[in-house]
Amino acid sequence: MASQANPVPFQKLPSVDQVLRTETAKLAVERFGRPLVVTSVRDSLGAAREAIRARGGAACSTDDIAVKAVAQLETASLPKVRPVFNLTGTVLHTNLGRALLAEEAIDAAVTAMRHALALEYDLDGGKRGERDSLIRQLLIDLTGAEDVTVVNNNAAAVLLALNTFANGREGVVSRGELIEIGGAFRMPDIMKRAGTHIVEVGTTNRTHFSDYAGAIRPETGLLLKVHTSNYRIEGFTREVPASALAPLAGEHGIPLVNDLGSGTLVDLSQYGLSREPTVANAVAEGADIVTFSGDKLLGGPQAGFIAGRADLIARINKNPMKRAMRVDKIRLAAIEATLRLYLDPERIAQRLPTLRLLSRPRDAIEALAYDLASAVTDATGDGFSVEVVPCSSQIGSGSLPQETIASAGIAIRPTDPKAGGHVVAGLAAAFRALPVPVIGRIADQAFILDLRCLEDEAGFRRNLGQLRLEGGA
Ligand SMILES: *Cc1c(COP(=O)(O)O)cnc(C)c1O
């Protein structure tokens, strides 16, 4: 009997219906709905059949199948968009979602999601309105520009400005400013897609006023100035400031577009960071159009702002492409609430997470590191040593690329000095596998957690209790 072609255990596997009648499966149906549970039970039965075929193993019980099916469903139903602990030391980490919103902005966004809004509706006149008008005046007050408009992100702002003023015409730009931001945004490609013929002037390291002046001809649509936000050219260099280009553009009746990238609304030097020109400075310098991001130093949701001369903003608003780049009500609400925080400069560094994290004193971060070190030691076990170390945080998102901010953190390294890099990589993977994944950095054969952005200490401790190291700690 044992040598039959069809081995007995297959027949001992329960049917899908039998599994669905278990208590475990019934509870799962209430949580996830019947179709997902049925699919997961089928998958589990298939896997059990496969295991029996491969190893001739014993049949699984009905309960085993149900438990496996539900465990698999639980893992699969974790949201893909979920929080992580950003302990990379980069405050505005593009891959981790950049700026965290202020509570005021979060509340405003939630309200906007839940209710009908006067989004494009003029409450005074009772007729149709403009969505931009909800935040226009705030932006005018904060930037000093004649008018401002808002689109999906700064990449869209640049594309729209170029397309409005130089579609089928020439855009003059320095060879030292043809930037790439994170692969997908390359200025020459954006210019081409905007329909702008690129006229490169100067050299990589030096561009002179006469280079711009000599390139202007009847086909020129605009002068473009780009903030080289994620690198510095040092040594024998020269660039022409926007303040010098503005009169040149004016003389020829073409706009000077200044892409600031990050663009801050406040002087960062008051928070111990180096001074970076504000949007208001760029407007005052005479740029006709200034573009900047919403979710970099400004500390709001993803958005792109275009500030400048009223007649030019009017032309931008008439460009049909703008409709394809508009922001939704949720973000508009969050933008308004974020901008309002700037009206109270004394408290903004506490209320706006980006500024709060960037200005967090090193000593406070170090004290937190000492507080947490023993919990990290307990969680990682004998195989690792834990040490409080100085760290250098970065702003991120291309803001002040050379600038690092003194910070502190925890370095975890294998106690065995001969342990290979895979041990550290395995440790980093175990932290990423936590219920709230912890993202750190690997450097000097250690896994390093820069604690600048850790505000939820209790949540971090709870999470750490779930750490499972390969081979057991
Ligand atoms: C970041 C950046 C952009 C792109 O802005 P997004 O808001 O990410 O679309 C464009 N130009 C410069 C100079 C930048 O730094």
CSV table of C-alpha atoms and ligand atoms in Angstrom, one decimal:
chain,number,residue,atom,x,y,z
A,1,MET,CA,0.0,0.0,0.0
A,2,ALA,CA,2.8,2.4,0.8
A,3,SER,CA,4.2,2.0,-2.6
A,4,GLN,CA,1.1,3.4,-4.4
A,5,ALA,CA,1.8,6.0,-7.1
A,6,ASN,CA,-0.4,8.5,-5.3
A,7,PRO,CA,0.9,8.8,-1.7
A,8,VAL,CA,-1.6,8.8,1.1
A,9,PRO,CA,-0.9,12.3,2.7
A,10,PHE,CA,-2.5,14.3,-0.2
A,11,GLN,CA,-5.8,12.8,0.7
A,12,LYS,CA,-5.2,13.8,4.3
A,13,LEU,CA,-5.0,17.5,3.4
A,14,PRO,CA,-8.3,19.3,4.4
A,15,SER,CA,-10.5,20.8,1.8
A,16,VAL,CA,-10.8,24.6,1.4
A,17,ASP,CA,-14.2,24.5,3.1
A,18,GLN,CA,-12.9,22.5,6.0
A,19,VAL,CA,-10.3,25.2,6.6
A,20,LEU,CA,-12.8,28.0,6.3
A,21,ARG,CA,-14.9,26.4,9.0
A,22,THR,CA,-12.1,26.8,11.6
A,23,GLU,CA,-12.4,29.5,14.2
A,24,THR,CA,-9.2,31.1,13.0
A,25,ALA,CA,-10.5,31.4,9.5
A,26,LYS,CA,-13.9,32.7,10.6
A,27,LEU,CA,-12.2,35.5,12.5
A,28,ALA,CA,-10.0,36.3,9.5
A,29,VAL,CA,-13.1,36.5,7.3
A,30,GLU,CA,-14.4,39.2,9.6
A,31,ARG,CA,-11.2,41.2,9.4
A,32,PHE,CA,-10.2,40.8,5.7
A,33,GLY,CA,-13.4,39.6,3.9
A,34,ARG,CA,-14.1,36.2,2.4
A,35,PRO,CA,-12.3,36.5,-1.0
A,36,LEU,CA,-8.9,37.3,0.5
A,37,VAL,CA,-9.1,34.5,3.1
A,38,VAL,CA,-10.2,31.9,0.4
A,39,THR,CA,-7.3,32.9,-1.8
A,40,SER,CA,-4.9,32.7,1.1
A,41,VAL,CA,-6.2,29.3,2.2
A,42,ARG,CA,-5.8,28.0,-1.3
A,43,ASP,CA,-2.2,29.3,-1.4
A,44,SER,CA,-1.5,27.6,1.9
A,45,LEU,CA,-3.0,24.3,0.8
A,46,GLY,CA,-0.9,24.5,-2.4
A,47,ALA,CA,2.2,25.1,-0.4
A,48,ALA,CA,1.5,22.1,1.8
A,49,ARG,CA,0.9,19.9,-1.2
A,50,GLU,CA,4.2,21.1,-2.7
A,51,ALA,CA,6.0,20.3,0.6
A,52,ILE,CA,4.6,16.8,0.7
A,53,ARG,CA,5.5,16.2,-2.9
A,54,ALA,CA,9.1,17.5,-2.4
A,55,ARG,CA,9.8,15.8,0.9
A,56,GLY,CA,7.1,13.2,1.3
A,57,GLY,CA,6.3,15.0,4.6
A,58,ALA,CA,3.3,14.4,6.8
A,59,ALA,CA,0.0,16.1,6.1
A,60,CYS,CA,-0.8,19.3,7.9
A,61,SER,CA,-3.8,19.7,10.2
A,62,THR,CA,-6.7,21.8,9.2
A,63,ASP,CA,-5.8,24.3,12.0
A,64,ASP,CA,-2.1,24.5,10.7
A,65,ILE,CA,-3.3,25.5,7.3
A,66,ALA,CA,-5.7,28.1,8.7
A,67,VAL,CA,-3.0,29.6,10.9
A,68,LYS,CA,-0.5,29.8,8.0
A,69,ALA,CA,-3.1,31.3,5.7
A,70,VAL,CA,-4.0,34.0,8.2
A,71,ALA,CA,-0.3,34.8,9.0
A,72,GLN,CA,0.4,35.2,5.3
A,73,LEU,CA,-2.6,37.5,4.9
A,74,GLU,CA,-1.6,39.6,7.8
A,75,THR,CA,1.8,40.2,6.3
A,76,ALA,CA,0.3,40.9,2.9
A,77,SER,CA,-2.2,43.4,4.3
A,78,LEU,CA,0.3,45.7,6.0
A,79,PRO,CA,0.1,49.0,4.3
A,80,LYS,CA,2.8,49.7,1.7
A,81,VAL,CA,2.7,53.3,2.6
A,82,ARG,CA,3.8,53.1,6.3
A,83,PRO,CA,5.9,55.0,8.7
A,84,VAL,CA,9.6,54.4,9.3
A,85,PHE,CA,12.1,55.8,11.8
A,86,ASN,CA,14.4,58.1,9.7
A,87,LEU,CA,17.7,57.7,11.6
A,88,THR,CA,19.8,58.4,8.6
A,89,GLY,CA,20.8,61.8,9.8
A,90,THR,CA,19.3,63.4,6.6
A,91,VAL,CA,16.4,65.5,7.8
A,92,LEU,CA,14.8,66.1,4.4
A,93,HIS,CA,15.3,62.6,2.9
A,94,THR,CA,13.8,62.5,-0.5
A,95,ASN,CA,13.5,58.7,-0.4
A,96,LEU,CA,11.8,58.9,3.0
A,97,GLY,CA,9.2,61.5,2.0
A,98,ARG,CA,11.1,64.8,2.8
A,99,ALA,CA,9.4,67.2,5.2
A,100,LEU,CA,7.2,66.1,8.1
A,101,LEU,CA,4.2,68.3,8.4
A,102,ALA,CA,3.3,70.5,11.3
A,103,GLU,CA,0.3,69.4,13.4
A,104,GLU,CA,-1.6,72.5,12.2
A,105,ALA,CA,-1.0,71.3,8.6
A,106,ILE,CA,-2.1,67.8,9.4
A,107,ASP,CA,-5.3,69.0,11.0
A,108,ALA,CA,-6.1,71.2,8.0
A,109,ALA,CA,-5.5,68.3,5.6
A,110,VAL,CA,-7.7,66.0,7.5
A,111,THR,CA,-10.5,68.7,7.6
A,112,ALA,CA,-10.1,69.1,3.8
A,113,MET,CA,-10.5,65.4,3.3
A,114,ARG,CA,-13.6,65.1,5.4
A,115,HIS,CA,-15.6,68.1,4.3
A,116,ALA,CA,-16.8,70.0,1.3
A,117,LEU,CA,-14.7,73.2,0.9
A,118,ALA,CA,-14.9,76.6,-0.7
A,119,LEU,CA,-12.0,75.4,-3.0
A,120,GLU,CA,-12.9,77.3,-6.1
A,121,TYR,CA,-15.8,79.2,-4.7
A,122,ASP,CA,-15.9,82.9,-3.7
A,123,LEU,CA,-17.8,83.0,-0.4
A,124,ASP,CA,-18.3,86.8,-0.6
A,125,GLY,CA,-19.7,86.9,-4.1
A,126,GLY,CA,-21.3,83.4,-4.1
A,127,LYS,CA,-19.7,82.6,-7.4
A,128,ARG,CA,-16.9,80.6,-8.9
A,129,GLY,CA,-13.4,81.4,-7.5
A,130,GLU,CA,-9.8,80.4,-8.0
A,131,ARG,CA,-8.1,77.7,-5.9
A,132,ASP,CA,-4.8,79.6,-5.9
A,133,SER,CA,-6.5,82.6,-4.3
A,134,LEU,CA,-6.7,80.7,-1.0
A,135,ILE,CA,-2.9,81.0,-0.4
A,136,ARG,CA,-2.0,83.8,-2.8
A,137,GLN,CA,-1.9,86.6,-0.3
A,138,LEU,CA,0.1,84.6,2.3
A,139,LEU,CA,2.7,83.9,-0.3
A,140,ILE,CA,2.8,87.4,-1.5
A,141,ASP,CA,3.3,88.6,2.0
A,142,LEU,CA,6.0,86.1,2.7
A,143,THR,CA,8.0,86.5,-0.5
A,144,GLY,CA,7.4,90.1,-1.4
A,145,ALA,CA,6.5,89.1,-5.0
A,146,GLU,CA,3.7,90.8,-6.9
A,147,ASP,CA,1.9,87.5,-7.5
A,148,VAL,CA,2.4,83.8,-6.8
A,149,THR,CA,1.0,80.5,-8.1
A,150,VAL,CA,1.3,76.9,-7.0
A,151,VAL,CA,1.8,73.6,-8.9
A,152,ASN,CA,2.5,70.0,-8.1
A,153,ASN,CA,6.2,70.3,-7.3
A,154,ASN,CA,9.2,72.4,-8.2
A,155,ALA,CA,10.0,70.3,-11.2
A,156,ALA,CA,6.5,71.2,-12.5
A,157,ALA,CA,7.1,74.9,-11.6
A,158,VAL,CA,10.3,75.0,-13.7
A,159,LEU,CA,8.8,73.1,-16.6
A,160,LEU,CA,5.7,75.4,-16.6
A,161,ALA,CA,7.8,78.6,-16.4
A,162,LEU,CA,10.1,77.5,-19.3
A,163,ASN,CA,7.2,76.4,-21.4
A,164,THR,CA,5.3,79.6,-20.9
A,165,PHE,CA,8.2,81.9,-21.8
A,166,ALA,CA,10.4,79.9,-24.1
A,167,ASN,CA,8.4,77.3,-25.9
A,168,GLY,CA,10.1,77.2,-29.3
A,169,ARG,CA,12.5,79.9,-28.2
A,170,GLU,CA,15.9,79.9,-26.6
A,171,GLY,CA,16.8,79.7,-22.9
A,172,VAL,CA,20.2,80.9,-21.9
A,173,VAL,CA,21.8,79.0,-19.0
A,174,SER,CA,25.3,78.7,-17.6
A,175,ARG,CA,27.2,75.4,-18.2
A,176,GLY,CA,27.9,75.4,-14.5
A,177,GLU,CA,24.2,75.3,-13.7
A,178,LEU,CA,22.9,72.4,-15.8
A,179,ILE,CA,22.1,70.4,-12.7
A,180,GLU,CA,20.7,66.9,-12.1
A,181,ILE,CA,18.6,66.4,-9.0
A,182,GLY,CA,18.2,62.7,-8.1
A,183,GLY,CA,18.3,61.3,-11.6
A,184,ALA,CA,14.8,62.0,-12.8
A,185,PHE,CA,15.2,65.8,-12.8
A,186,ARG,CA,17.9,66.9,-15.3
A,187,MET,CA,17.7,70.5,-16.3
A,188,PRO,CA,18.7,70.0,-20.0
A,189,ASP,CA,15.9,67.3,-20.3
A,190,ILE,CA,13.3,69.5,-18.6
A,191,MET,CA,14.3,72.4,-20.9
A,192,LYS,CA,13.9,70.2,-24.0
A,193,ARG,CA,10.5,68.9,-22.9
A,194,ALA,CA,9.4,72.5,-22.2
A,195,GLY,CA,10.2,73.2,-25.9
A,196,THR,CA,13.1,75.4,-25.0
A,197,HIS,CA,16.2,75.4,-27.1
A,198,ILE,CA,19.1,75.3,-24.7
A,199,VAL,CA,21.8,77.9,-25.2
A,200,GLU,CA,24.7,77.0,-22.9
A,201,VAL,CA,27.0,79.8,-22.0
A,202,GLY,CA,30.4,79.9,-20.1
A,203,THR,CA,32.2,76.9,-18.9
A,204,THR,CA,31.7,74.3,-16.2
A,205,ASN,CA,33.7,76.4,-13.7
A,206,ARG,CA,33.4,80.0,-15.0
A,207,THR,CA,30.7,82.0,-16.5
A,208,HIS,CA,30.9,85.7,-17.1
A,209,PHE,CA,28.3,88.5,-17.6
A,210,SER,CA,29.5,88.9,-21.1
A,211,ASP,CA,28.7,85.3,-21.9
A,212,TYR,CA,25.1,85.9,-21.1
A,213,ALA,CA,25.0,89.3,-22.8
A,214,GLY,CA,26.6,87.9,-26.0
A,215,ALA,CA,24.0,85.0,-26.2
A,216,ILE,CA,20.9,87.2,-26.3
A,217,ARG,CA,19.2,87.5,-29.7
A,218,PRO,CA,15.7,87.9,-31.0
A,219,GLU,CA,15.0,84.2,-30.5
A,220,THR,CA,15.9,84.4,-26.8
A,221,GLY,CA,12.9,83.6,-24.6
A,222,LEU,CA,14.4,83.8,-21.1
A,223,LEU,CA,17.6,83.8,-19.0
A,224,LEU,CA,17.7,80.9,-16.6
A,225,LYS,CA,19.6,81.0,-13.3
A,226,VAL,CA,19.7,77.7,-11.3
A,227,HIS,CA,20.7,77.3,-7.7
A,228,THR,CA,23.3,74.5,-7.7
A,229,SER,CA,21.7,73.0,-4.7
A,230,ASN,CA,23.4,69.6,-4.5
A,231,TYR,CA,27.0,70.3,-5.3
A,232,ARG,CA,29.6,73.1,-5.2
A,233,ILE,CA,32.1,74.1,-7.8
A,234,GLU,CA,35.2,75.2,-5.9
A,235,GLY,CA,38.5,76.7,-6.8
A,236,PHE,CA,38.9,78.9,-10.0
A,237,THR,CA,35.2,79.7,-10.4
A,238,ARG,CA,32.9,82.5,-11.3
A,239,GLU,CA,29.2,82.8,-11.6
A,240,VAL,CA,27.0,85.7,-12.4
A,241,PRO,CA,24.6,86.6,-9.6
A,242,ALA,CA,20.9,87.0,-10.4
A,243,SER,CA,21.2,90.6,-9.3
A,244,ALA,CA,23.5,91.3,-12.2
A,245,LEU,CA,21.4,89.3,-14.7
A,246,ALA,CA,18.1,91.0,-13.8
A,247,PRO,CA,18.9,94.3,-15.5
A,248,LEU,CA,20.3,92.5,-18.5
A,249,ALA,CA,17.0,90.6,-18.9
A,250,GLY,CA,15.0,93.7,-18.3
A,251,GLU,CA,16.9,95.6,-21.0
A,252,HIS,CA,16.0,93.0,-23.6
A,253,GLY,CA,12.4,92.6,-22.4
A,254,ILE,CA,12.8,88.9,-21.5
A,255,PRO,CA,12.3,87.3,-18.1
A,256,LEU,CA,15.0,86.1,-15.7
A,257,VAL,CA,13.8,82.9,-14.2
A,258,ASN,CA,15.6,81.9,-11.0
A,259,ASP,CA,15.2,78.2,-9.9
A,260,LEU,CA,16.0,78.3,-6.2
A,261,GLY,CA,15.3,74.6,-5.6
A,262,SER,CA,14.8,74.4,-1.8
A,263,GLY,CA,14.1,78.1,-1.2
A,264,THR,CA,13.7,79.1,2.4
A,265,LEU,CA,11.3,81.7,3.7
A,266,VAL,CA,13.4,82.5,6.8
A,267,ASP,CA,17.0,83.3,7.4
A,268,LEU,CA,18.5,79.9,8.6
A,269,SER,CA,21.5,81.5,10.3
A,270,GLN,CA,19.3,82.3,13.3
A,271,TYR,CA,19.1,78.5,13.8
A,272,GLY,CA,22.8,77.9,13.6
A,273,LEU,CA,22.8,76.9,9.9
A,274,SER,CA,24.7,78.8,7.3
A,275,ARG,CA,22.9,81.7,5.5
A,276,GLU,CA,21.1,80.7,2.4
A,277,PRO,CA,19.3,83.4,0.3
A,278,THR,CA,15.6,83.5,1.1
A,279,VAL,CA,12.9,83.6,-1.5
A,280,ALA,CA,12.3,87.2,-0.6
A,281,ASN,CA,16.0,88.0,-1.2
A,282,ALA,CA,15.7,86.4,-4.7
A,283,VAL,CA,12.6,88.4,-5.5
A,284,ALA,CA,14.2,91.6,-4.2
A,285,GLU,CA,17.3,90.9,-6.3
A,286,GLY,CA,15.2,91.4,-9.4
A,287,ALA,CA,14.4,87.9,-10.7
A,288,ASP,CA,11.2,88.1,-12.7
A,289,ILE,CA,10.2,84.6,-11.7
A,290,VAL,CA,11.5,82.5,-8.7
A,291,THR,CA,10.6,78.8,-8.3
A,292,PHE,CA,11.0,76.8,-5.2
A,293,SER,CA,9.8,73.6,-3.5
A,294,GLY,CA,7.1,73.1,-0.8
A,295,ASP,CA,8.5,70.0,0.9
A,296,LYS,CA,12.2,71.0,1.2
A,297,LEU,CA,13.2,73.8,3.7
A,298,LEU,CA,9.8,75.3,3.6
A,299,GLY,CA,8.6,72.3,5.5
A,300,GLY,CA,5.2,71.7,3.9
A,301,PRO,CA,3.7,69.2,1.6
A,302,GLN,CA,5.0,68.5,-1.9
A,303,ALA,CA,4.4,71.5,-4.0
A,304,GLY,CA,6.1,73.9,-6.4
A,305,PHE,CA,5.8,77.7,-6.0
A,306,ILE,CA,6.2,80.2,-8.8
A,307,ALA,CA,6.6,83.8,-7.5
A,308,GLY,CA,7.2,86.9,-9.5
A,309,ARG,CA,5.9,89.7,-11.7
A,310,ALA,CA,2.1,89.8,-11.9
A,311,ASP,CA,1.9,90.0,-15.7
A,312,LEU,CA,4.2,86.9,-16.0
A,313,ILE,CA,2.3,84.9,-13.4
A,314,ALA,CA,-0.9,85.8,-15.3
A,315,ARG,CA,0.7,84.2,-18.5
A,316,ILE,CA,1.7,81.2,-16.5
A,317,ASN,CA,-1.9,80.8,-15.2
A,318,LYS,CA,-3.2,80.9,-18.7
A,319,ASN,CA,-0.9,78.1,-19.9
A,320,PRO,CA,-3.1,75.0,-20.4
A,321,MET,CA,-0.3,72.8,-18.9
A,322,LYS,CA,-1.0,74.4,-15.5
A,323,ARG,CA,-4.2,72.4,-15.3
A,324,ALA,CA,-2.3,69.2,-15.5
A,325,MET,CA,0.0,70.3,-12.6
A,326,ARG,CA,-2.5,71.7,-10.1
A,327,VAL,CA,-2.5,70.7,-6.4
A,328,ASP,CA,-5.4,69.0,-4.8
A,329,LYS,CA,-7.5,70.3,-1.9
A,330,ILE,CA,-5.7,68.2,0.7
A,331,ARG,CA,-2.3,69.7,0.0
A,332,LEU,CA,-3.7,73.2,-0.5
A,333,ALA,CA,-5.1,73.0,3.0
A,334,ALA,CA,-1.7,71.8,4.4
A,335,ILE,CA,0.1,74.5,2.5
A,336,GLU,CA,-2.1,77.3,3.9
A,337,ALA,CA,-1.6,76.0,7.4
A,338,THR,CA,2.1,75.7,7.0
A,339,LEU,CA,2.5,79.2,5.6
A,340,ARG,CA,0.5,80.6,8.4
A,341,LEU,CA,3.1,79.3,10.9
A,342,TYR,CA,5.6,81.7,9.2
A,343,LEU,CA,3.5,84.7,10.4
A,344,ASP,CA,4.7,83.9,14.0
A,345,PRO,CA,8.4,83.7,13.6
A,346,GLU,CA,9.1,83.3,17.3
A,347,ARG,CA,7.4,80.0,17.5
A,348,ILE,CA,8.0,78.5,14.1
A,349,ALA,CA,11.2,76.7,15.1
A,350,GLN,CA,9.1,74.7,17.6
A,351,ARG,CA,6.0,74.2,15.5
A,352,LEU,CA,7.5,73.3,12.1
A,353,PRO,CA,9.1,69.9,12.3
A,354,THR,CA,11.7,70.6,9.6
A,355,LEU,CA,13.1,73.7,11.5
A,356,ARG,CA,12.7,72.0,14.9
A,357,LEU,CA,14.7,69.0,13.8
A,358,LEU,CA,17.4,71.1,12.0
A,359,SER,CA,17.8,73.3,15.0
A,360,ARG,CA,17.8,70.5,17.7
A,361,PRO,CA,20.8,71.0,19.9
A,362,ARG,CA,23.5,68.4,19.7
A,363,ASP,CA,23.6,68.0,23.5
A,364,ALA,CA,19.9,67.1,23.6
A,365,ILE,CA,20.5,64.5,20.9
A,366,GLU,CA,23.5,63.1,22.7
A,367,ALA,CA,21.6,62.8,26.0
A,368,LEU,CA,18.9,60.9,24.1
A,369,ALA,CA,21.6,58.6,22.7
A,370,TYR,CA,22.9,57.8,26.3
A,371,ASP,CA,19.3,57.2,27.4
A,372,LEU,CA,18.7,54.7,24.7
A,373,ALA,CA,22.1,52.9,24.5
A,374,SER,CA,21.3,50.2,27.1
A,375,ALA,CA,18.0,49.4,25.4
A,376,VAL,CA,19.8,49.0,22.1
A,377,THR,CA,22.5,46.8,23.9
A,378,ASP,CA,19.7,44.6,25.3
A,379,ALA,CA,18.0,44.3,21.9
A,380,THR,CA,21.1,43.5,19.9
A,381,GLY,CA,22.7,41.1,22.5
A,382,ASP,CA,26.2,39.7,23.0
A,383,GLY,CA,27.2,39.7,19.4
A,384,PHE,CA,27.3,43.5,19.2
A,385,SER,CA,28.9,46.4,21.0
A,386,VAL,CA,26.9,49.6,21.3
A,387,GLU,CA,28.5,53.1,21.6
A,388,VAL,CA,27.3,56.7,21.7
A,389,VAL,CA,29.1,58.5,18.8
A,390,PRO,CA,29.2,62.0,17.3
A,391,CYS,CA,27.4,62.2,14.0
A,392,SER,CA,27.1,64.7,11.2
A,393,SER,CA,23.5,65.3,10.1
A,394,GLN,CA,22.6,66.8,6.7
A,395,ILE,CA,19.7,68.9,5.6
A,396,GLY,CA,19.1,66.8,2.5
A,397,SER,CA,17.1,67.4,-0.7
A,398,GLY,CA,20.0,69.3,-2.1
A,399,SER,CA,19.9,72.1,0.5
A,400,LEU,CA,23.3,73.4,1.6
A,401,PRO,CA,25.1,70.2,0.4
A,402,GLN,CA,28.4,71.0,2.1
A,403,GLU,CA,26.8,71.8,5.4
A,404,THR,CA,26.7,69.2,8.1
A,405,ILE,CA,25.1,69.7,11.5
A,406,ALA,CA,26.8,68.3,14.6
A,407,SER,CA,24.6,65.5,16.0
A,408,ALA,CA,24.9,62.4,18.0
A,409,GLY,CA,23.8,58.8,17.6
A,410,ILE,CA,24.4,55.2,18.4
A,411,ALA,CA,27.0,53.0,16.6
A,412,ILE,CA,26.4,49.2,16.7
A,413,ARG,CA,29.3,47.0,15.6
A,414,PRO,CA,30.0,43.2,15.8
A,415,THR,CA,32.0,42.3,18.9
A,416,ASP,CA,34.0,40.0,16.7
A,417,PRO,CA,36.4,42.3,14.8
A,418,LYS,CA,36.8,39.6,12.1
A,419,ALA,CA,33.0,39.5,11.5
A,420,GLY,CA,32.4,40.4,7.8
A,421,GLY,CA,30.4,43.2,6.4
A,422,HIS,CA,27.5,40.8,6.0
A,423,VAL,CA,27.0,40.8,9.8
A,424,VAL,CA,26.5,44.6,9.8
A,425,ALA,CA,24.3,44.3,6.7
A,426,GLY,CA,22.3,41.6,8.4
A,427,LEU,CA,21.9,43.9,11.5
A,428,ALA,CA,20.7,46.8,9.3
A,429,ALA,CA,18.2,44.3,7.6
A,430,ALA,CA,16.9,43.2,11.0
A,431,PHE,CA,16.2,46.9,11.9
A,432,ARG,CA,14.4,47.4,8.6
A,433,ALA,CA,12.3,44.3,9.4
A,434,LEU,CA,10.9,45.9,12.6
A,435,PRO,CA,7.2,46.6,12.8
A,436,VAL,CA,8.2,50.3,12.3
A,437,PRO,CA,11.3,49.9,10.1
A,438,VAL,CA,14.3,51.7,11.4
A,439,ILE,CA,16.5,53.2,8.6
A,440,GLY,CA,20.1,54.0,9.6
A,441,ARG,CA,23.4,54.2,7.8
A,442,ILE,CA,26.3,51.8,7.5
A,443,ALA,CA,29.8,53.4,8.0
A,444,ASP,CA,33.1,52.3,9.4
A,445,GLN,CA,31.9,48.6,9.7
A,446,ALA,CA,29.1,49.8,12.0
A,447,PHE,CA,25.4,50.3,11.8
A,448,ILE,CA,24.8,53.9,12.8
A,449,LEU,CA,21.6,55.5,14.1
A,450,ASP,CA,21.7,59.3,14.0
A,451,LEU,CA,19.1,60.4,16.5
A,452,ARG,CA,18.5,63.9,15.3
A,453,CYS,CA,15.1,62.9,13.8
A,454,LEU,CA,14.0,60.6,16.7
A,455,GLU,CA,11.2,62.4,18.6
A,456,ASP,CA,9.1,59.4,19.6
A,457,GLU,CA,11.4,57.8,22.1
A,458,ALA,CA,8.7,55.6,23.7
A,459,GLY,CA,7.6,54.3,20.3
A,460,PHE,CA,11.2,53.6,19.4
A,461,ARG,CA,11.7,51.5,22.6
A,462,ARG,CA,8.5,49.5,22.1
A,463,ASN,CA,9.5,48.8,18.5
A,464,LEU,CA,13.1,47.8,19.5
A,465,GLY,CA,11.6,45.0,21.7
A,466,GLN,CA,10.6,43.2,18.5
A,467,LEU,CA,14.1,43.1,17.0
A,468,ARG,CA,14.9,39.6,15.8
A,469,LEU,CA,18.5,38.9,14.8
A,470,GLU,CA,19.3,36.0,12.5
A,471,GLY,CA,20.6,33.1,14.5
A,472,GLY,CA,18.9,34.6,17.6
A,473,ALA,CA,20.4,37.2,19.9
B,1,LIG,C1,14.9,70.0,-5.7
B,1,LIG,C2,15.1,70.8,-6.9
B,1,LIG,C3,14.2,70.8,-8.0
B,1,LIG,C4,13.1,69.9,-8.0
B,1,LIG,O1,12.1,70.2,-7.0
B,1,LIG,P1,11.0,69.1,-6.6
B,1,LIG,O2,10.1,69.9,-5.6
B,1,LIG,O3,11.7,68.0,-6.0
B,1,LIG,O4,10.2,68.8,-7.8
B,1,LIG,C5,14.5,71.7,-9.0
B,1,LIG,N1,15.5,72.5,-9.0
B,1,LIG,C6,16.4,72.6,-7.9
B,1,LIG,C7,17.5,73.5,-8.0
B,1,LIG,C8,16.2,71.7,-6.8
B,1,LIG,O5,17.0,71.8,-5.8
